[in-house]
PDB file of C-alpha atoms and ligand atoms in Angstrom:
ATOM      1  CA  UNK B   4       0.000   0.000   0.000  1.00 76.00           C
ATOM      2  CA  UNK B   5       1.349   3.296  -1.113  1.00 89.00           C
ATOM      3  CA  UNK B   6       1.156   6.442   2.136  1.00 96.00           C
ATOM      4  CA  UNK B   7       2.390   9.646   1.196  1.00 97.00           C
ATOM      5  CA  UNK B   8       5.180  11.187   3.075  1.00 98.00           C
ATOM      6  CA  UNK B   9       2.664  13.452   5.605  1.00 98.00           C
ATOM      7  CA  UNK B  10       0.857  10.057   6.493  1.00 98.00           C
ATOM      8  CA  UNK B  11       4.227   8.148   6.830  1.00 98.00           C
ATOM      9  CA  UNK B  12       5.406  11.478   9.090  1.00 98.00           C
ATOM     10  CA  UNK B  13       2.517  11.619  10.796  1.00 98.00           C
ATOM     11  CA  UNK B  14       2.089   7.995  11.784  1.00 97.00           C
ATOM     12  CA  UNK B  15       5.608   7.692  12.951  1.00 97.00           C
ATOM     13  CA  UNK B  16       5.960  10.615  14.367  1.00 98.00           C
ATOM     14  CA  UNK B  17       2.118  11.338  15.316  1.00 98.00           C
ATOM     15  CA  UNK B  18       1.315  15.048  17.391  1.00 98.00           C
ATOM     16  CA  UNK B  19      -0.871  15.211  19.973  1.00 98.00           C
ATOM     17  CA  UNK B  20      -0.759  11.900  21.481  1.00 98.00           C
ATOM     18  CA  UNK B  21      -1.840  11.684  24.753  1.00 98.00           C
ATOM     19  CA  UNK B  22      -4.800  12.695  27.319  1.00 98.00           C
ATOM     20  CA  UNK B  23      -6.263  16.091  28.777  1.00 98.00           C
ATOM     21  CA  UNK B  24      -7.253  14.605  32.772  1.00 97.00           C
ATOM     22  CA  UNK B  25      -9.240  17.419  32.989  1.00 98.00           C
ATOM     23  CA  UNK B  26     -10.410  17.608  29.538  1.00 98.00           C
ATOM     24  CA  UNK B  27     -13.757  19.597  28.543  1.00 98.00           C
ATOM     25  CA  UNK B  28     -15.570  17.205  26.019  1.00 98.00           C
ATOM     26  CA  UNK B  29     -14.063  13.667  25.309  1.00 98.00           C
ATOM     27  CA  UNK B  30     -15.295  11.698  22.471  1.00 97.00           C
ATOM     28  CA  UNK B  31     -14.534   7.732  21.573  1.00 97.00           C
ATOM     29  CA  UNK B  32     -15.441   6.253  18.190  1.00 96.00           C
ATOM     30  CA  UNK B  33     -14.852   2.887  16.944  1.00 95.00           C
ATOM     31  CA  UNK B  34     -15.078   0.843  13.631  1.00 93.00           C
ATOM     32  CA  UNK B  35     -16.469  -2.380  14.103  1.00 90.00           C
ATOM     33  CA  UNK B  36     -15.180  -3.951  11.256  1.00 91.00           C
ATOM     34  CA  UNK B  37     -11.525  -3.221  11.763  1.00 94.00           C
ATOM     35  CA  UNK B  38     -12.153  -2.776  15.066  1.00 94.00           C
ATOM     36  CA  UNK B  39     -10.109   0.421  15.638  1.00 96.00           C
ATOM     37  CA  UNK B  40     -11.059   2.960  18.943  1.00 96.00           C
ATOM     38  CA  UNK B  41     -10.123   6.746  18.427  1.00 97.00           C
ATOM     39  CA  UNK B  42     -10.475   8.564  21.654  1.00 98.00           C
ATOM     40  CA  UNK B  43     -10.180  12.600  21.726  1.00 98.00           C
ATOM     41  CA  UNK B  44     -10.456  14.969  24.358  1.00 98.00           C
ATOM     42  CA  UNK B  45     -10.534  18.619  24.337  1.00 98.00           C
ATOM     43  CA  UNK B  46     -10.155  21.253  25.931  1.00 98.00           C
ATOM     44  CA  UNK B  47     -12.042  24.604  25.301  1.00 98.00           C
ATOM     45  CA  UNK B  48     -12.226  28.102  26.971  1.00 98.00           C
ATOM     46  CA  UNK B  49     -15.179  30.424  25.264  1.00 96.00           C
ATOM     47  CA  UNK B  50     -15.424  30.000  21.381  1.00 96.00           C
ATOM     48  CA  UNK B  51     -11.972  28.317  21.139  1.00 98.00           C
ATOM     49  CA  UNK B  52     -10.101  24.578  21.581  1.00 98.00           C
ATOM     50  CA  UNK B  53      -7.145  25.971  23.505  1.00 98.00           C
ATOM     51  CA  UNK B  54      -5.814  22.326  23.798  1.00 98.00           C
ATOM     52  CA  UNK B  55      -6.295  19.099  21.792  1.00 98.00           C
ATOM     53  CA  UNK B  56      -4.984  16.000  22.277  1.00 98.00           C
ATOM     54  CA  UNK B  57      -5.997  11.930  20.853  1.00 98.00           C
ATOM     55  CA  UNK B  58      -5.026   8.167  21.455  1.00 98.00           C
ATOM     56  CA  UNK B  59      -5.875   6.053  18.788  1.00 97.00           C
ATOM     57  CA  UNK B  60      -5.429   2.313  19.108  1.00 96.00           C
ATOM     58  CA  UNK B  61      -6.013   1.654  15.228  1.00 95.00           C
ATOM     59  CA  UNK B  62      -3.995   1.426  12.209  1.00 96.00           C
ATOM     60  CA  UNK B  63      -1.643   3.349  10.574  1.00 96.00           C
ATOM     61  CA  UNK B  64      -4.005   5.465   8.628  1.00 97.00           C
ATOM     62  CA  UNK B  65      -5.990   6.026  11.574  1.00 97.00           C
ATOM     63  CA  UNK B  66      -3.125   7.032  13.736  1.00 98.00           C
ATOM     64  CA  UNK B  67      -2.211   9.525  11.286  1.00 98.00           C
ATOM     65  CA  UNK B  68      -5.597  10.904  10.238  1.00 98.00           C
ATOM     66  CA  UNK B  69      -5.755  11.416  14.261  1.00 98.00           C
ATOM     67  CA  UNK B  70      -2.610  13.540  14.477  1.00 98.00           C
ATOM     68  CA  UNK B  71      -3.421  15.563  11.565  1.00 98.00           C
ATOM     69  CA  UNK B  72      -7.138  16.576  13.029  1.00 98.00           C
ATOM     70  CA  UNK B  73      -5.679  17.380  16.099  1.00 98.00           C
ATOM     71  CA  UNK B  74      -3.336  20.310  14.499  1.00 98.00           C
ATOM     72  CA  UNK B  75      -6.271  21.017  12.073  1.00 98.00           C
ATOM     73  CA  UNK B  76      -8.495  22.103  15.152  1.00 98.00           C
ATOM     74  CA  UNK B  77      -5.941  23.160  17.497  1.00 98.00           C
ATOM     75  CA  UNK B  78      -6.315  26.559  18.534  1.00 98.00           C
ATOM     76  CA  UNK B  79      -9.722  26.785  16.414  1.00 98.00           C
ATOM     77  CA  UNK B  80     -12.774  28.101  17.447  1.00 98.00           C
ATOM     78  CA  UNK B  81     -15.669  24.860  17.958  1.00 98.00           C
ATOM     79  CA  UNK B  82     -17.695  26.256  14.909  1.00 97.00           C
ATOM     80  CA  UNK B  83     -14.342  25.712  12.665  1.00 98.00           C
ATOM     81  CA  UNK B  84     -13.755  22.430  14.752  1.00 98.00           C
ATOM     82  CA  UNK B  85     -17.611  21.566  13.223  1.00 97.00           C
ATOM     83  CA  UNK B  86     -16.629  22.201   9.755  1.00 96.00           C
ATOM     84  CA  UNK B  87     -13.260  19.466   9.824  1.00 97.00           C
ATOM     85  CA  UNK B  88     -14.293  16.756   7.591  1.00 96.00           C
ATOM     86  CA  UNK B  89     -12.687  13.528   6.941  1.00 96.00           C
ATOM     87  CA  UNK B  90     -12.241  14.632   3.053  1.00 97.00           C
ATOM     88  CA  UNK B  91     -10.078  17.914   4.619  1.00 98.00           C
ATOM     89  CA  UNK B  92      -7.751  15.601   6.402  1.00 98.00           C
ATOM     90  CA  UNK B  93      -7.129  13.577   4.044  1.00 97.00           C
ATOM     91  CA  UNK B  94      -6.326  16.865   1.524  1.00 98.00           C
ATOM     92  CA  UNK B  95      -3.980  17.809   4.246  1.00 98.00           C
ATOM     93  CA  UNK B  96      -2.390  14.530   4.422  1.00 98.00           C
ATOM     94  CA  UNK B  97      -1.855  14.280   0.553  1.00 98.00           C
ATOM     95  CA  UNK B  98      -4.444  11.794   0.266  1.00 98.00           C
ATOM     96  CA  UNK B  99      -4.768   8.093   1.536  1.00 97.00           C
ATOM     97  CA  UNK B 100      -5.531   4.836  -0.242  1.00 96.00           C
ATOM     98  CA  UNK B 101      -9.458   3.952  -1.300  1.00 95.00           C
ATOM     99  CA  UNK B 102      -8.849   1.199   1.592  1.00 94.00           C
ATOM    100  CA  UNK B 103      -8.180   3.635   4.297  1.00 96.00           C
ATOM    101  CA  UNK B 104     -10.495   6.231   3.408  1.00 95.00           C
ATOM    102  CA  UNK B 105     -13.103   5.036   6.395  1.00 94.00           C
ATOM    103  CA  UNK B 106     -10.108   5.998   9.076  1.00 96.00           C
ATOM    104  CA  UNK B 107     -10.480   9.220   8.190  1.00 96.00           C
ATOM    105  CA  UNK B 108     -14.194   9.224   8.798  1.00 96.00           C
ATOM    106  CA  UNK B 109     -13.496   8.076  12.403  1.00 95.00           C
ATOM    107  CA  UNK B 110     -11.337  11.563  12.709  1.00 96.00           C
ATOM    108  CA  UNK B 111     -13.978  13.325  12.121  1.00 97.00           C
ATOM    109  CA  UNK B 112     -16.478  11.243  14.253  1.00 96.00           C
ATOM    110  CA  UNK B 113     -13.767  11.352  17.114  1.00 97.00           C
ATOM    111  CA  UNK B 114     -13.766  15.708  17.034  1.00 97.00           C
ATOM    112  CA  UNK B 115     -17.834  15.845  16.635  1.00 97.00           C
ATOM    113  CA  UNK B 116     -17.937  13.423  19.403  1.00 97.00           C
ATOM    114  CA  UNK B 117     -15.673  15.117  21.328  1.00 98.00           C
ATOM    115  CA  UNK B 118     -18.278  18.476  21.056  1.00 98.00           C
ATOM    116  CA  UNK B 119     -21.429  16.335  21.340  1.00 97.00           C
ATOM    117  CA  UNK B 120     -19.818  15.652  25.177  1.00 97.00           C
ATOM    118  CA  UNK B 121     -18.291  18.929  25.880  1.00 98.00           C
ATOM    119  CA  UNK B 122     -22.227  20.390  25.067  1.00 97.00           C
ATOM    120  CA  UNK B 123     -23.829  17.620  27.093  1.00 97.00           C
ATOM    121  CA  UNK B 124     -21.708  18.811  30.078  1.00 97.00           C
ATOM    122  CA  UNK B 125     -22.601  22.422  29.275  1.00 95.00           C
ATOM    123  CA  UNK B 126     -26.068  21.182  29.866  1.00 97.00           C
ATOM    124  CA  UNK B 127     -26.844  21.836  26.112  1.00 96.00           C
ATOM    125  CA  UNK B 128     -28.323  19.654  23.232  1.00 96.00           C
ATOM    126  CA  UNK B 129     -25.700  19.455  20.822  1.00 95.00           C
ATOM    127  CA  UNK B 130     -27.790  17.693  18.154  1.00 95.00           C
ATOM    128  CA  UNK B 131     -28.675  20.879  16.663  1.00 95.00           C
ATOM    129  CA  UNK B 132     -25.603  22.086  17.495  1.00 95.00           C
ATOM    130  CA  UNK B 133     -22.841  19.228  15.897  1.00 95.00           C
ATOM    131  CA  UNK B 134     -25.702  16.800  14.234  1.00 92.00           C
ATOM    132  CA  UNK B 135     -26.038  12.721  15.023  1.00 85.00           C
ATOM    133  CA  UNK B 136     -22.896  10.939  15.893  1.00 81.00           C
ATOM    134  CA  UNK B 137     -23.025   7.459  15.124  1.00 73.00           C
ATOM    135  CA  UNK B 138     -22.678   5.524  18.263  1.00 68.00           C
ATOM    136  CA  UNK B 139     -19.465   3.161  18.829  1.00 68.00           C
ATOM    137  CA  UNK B 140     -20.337  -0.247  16.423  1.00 59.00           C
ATOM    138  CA  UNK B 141     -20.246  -2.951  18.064  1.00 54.00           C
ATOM    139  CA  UNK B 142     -20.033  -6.387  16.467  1.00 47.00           C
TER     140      UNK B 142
HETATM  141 FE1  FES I 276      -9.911   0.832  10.481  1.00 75.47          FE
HETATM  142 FE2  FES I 276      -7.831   2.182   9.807  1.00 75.47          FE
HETATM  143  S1  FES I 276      -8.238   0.141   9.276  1.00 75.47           S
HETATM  144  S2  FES I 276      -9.355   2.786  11.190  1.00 75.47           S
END
C-alpha cells in the first residue's frame, strides 16, 4: 500500500498523542469492522479549543488521520472544529488509499464526538448544534 510522506510522518511521528485529565468534552469512536477505537479529548475556553490532544489504538491510517485533526483544530474556534471533515484531512495529508479512506471518517467522528460531550456537560443539546454521531459499532 502506497502512504504519502505526511501520512508516513505523521504515523511515525504522530502530534498530539496523549490525554487532557481534565479535559472539557471527550469523544470515543470505533469501527467495528476493523475494530479500531479513536479517543479525543478537548479542551475549550469560550469559542476556542485551547488544547487538543488523541489516542488512537487503530492502524496506521488512523493514527495519522488522528494527528493531523488534532493540528487542524488546534487553537480553532468549535464552529471551525464543526466544519473538519474527513475529506479535509485527508487533503492535508496528501491523500490516503481507497482502503483507508473510512479511518479518516473516524477523525472526524472522534472531534464531533468530542463536542457532542463537551455540550452535554454544558447542559446543552448538541444535536442541533454538531448533528447525530453514530454511536461506537459494536459487532
Ligand atoms: Fe480501520 Fe484504519 S483500518 S481505522
Amino acid at each position: 500500500m502506497n502512504y504519502s510522506e505526511k501520512v508516513m510522518d505523521h504515523f511515525i511521528n504522530p502530534r498530539n498523542v496523549g490525554e487532557i485529565p481534565d479535559a472539557d468534552g471527550v469523544g470515543e469512536v470505533g469501527n467495528a469492522k476493523c475494530g479500531d477505537i479513536m479517543k479525543m479529548y478537548l479542551k475549550i475556553e469560550g469559542e476556542n479549543i485551547t488544547d487538543c490532544k488523541f489516542k488512537t489504538f487503530g492502524c496506521g491510517a488512523a493514527v495519522a488521520t488522528s494527528s493531523m485533526a488534532t493540528e487542524m483544530i488546534k487553537g480553532k474556534s468549535i464552529s471551525d472544529a464543526l466544519q473538519l471533515t474527513n475529506k479535509a484531512v485527508m487533503e492535508a495529508l496528501d491523500g490516503l488509499p481507497p482502503v483507508k479512506v473510512h479511518c479518516s471518517v473516524l477523525a472526524e467522528q472522534a472531534v464531533k464526538a468530542a463536542l457532542t460531550d463537551y455540550y452535554q456537560k454544558q447542559g446543552v443539546d448538541p444535536e442541533p448544534i454538531v448533528g447525530k454521531v453514530p454511536e461506537m459499532e459494536e459487532e
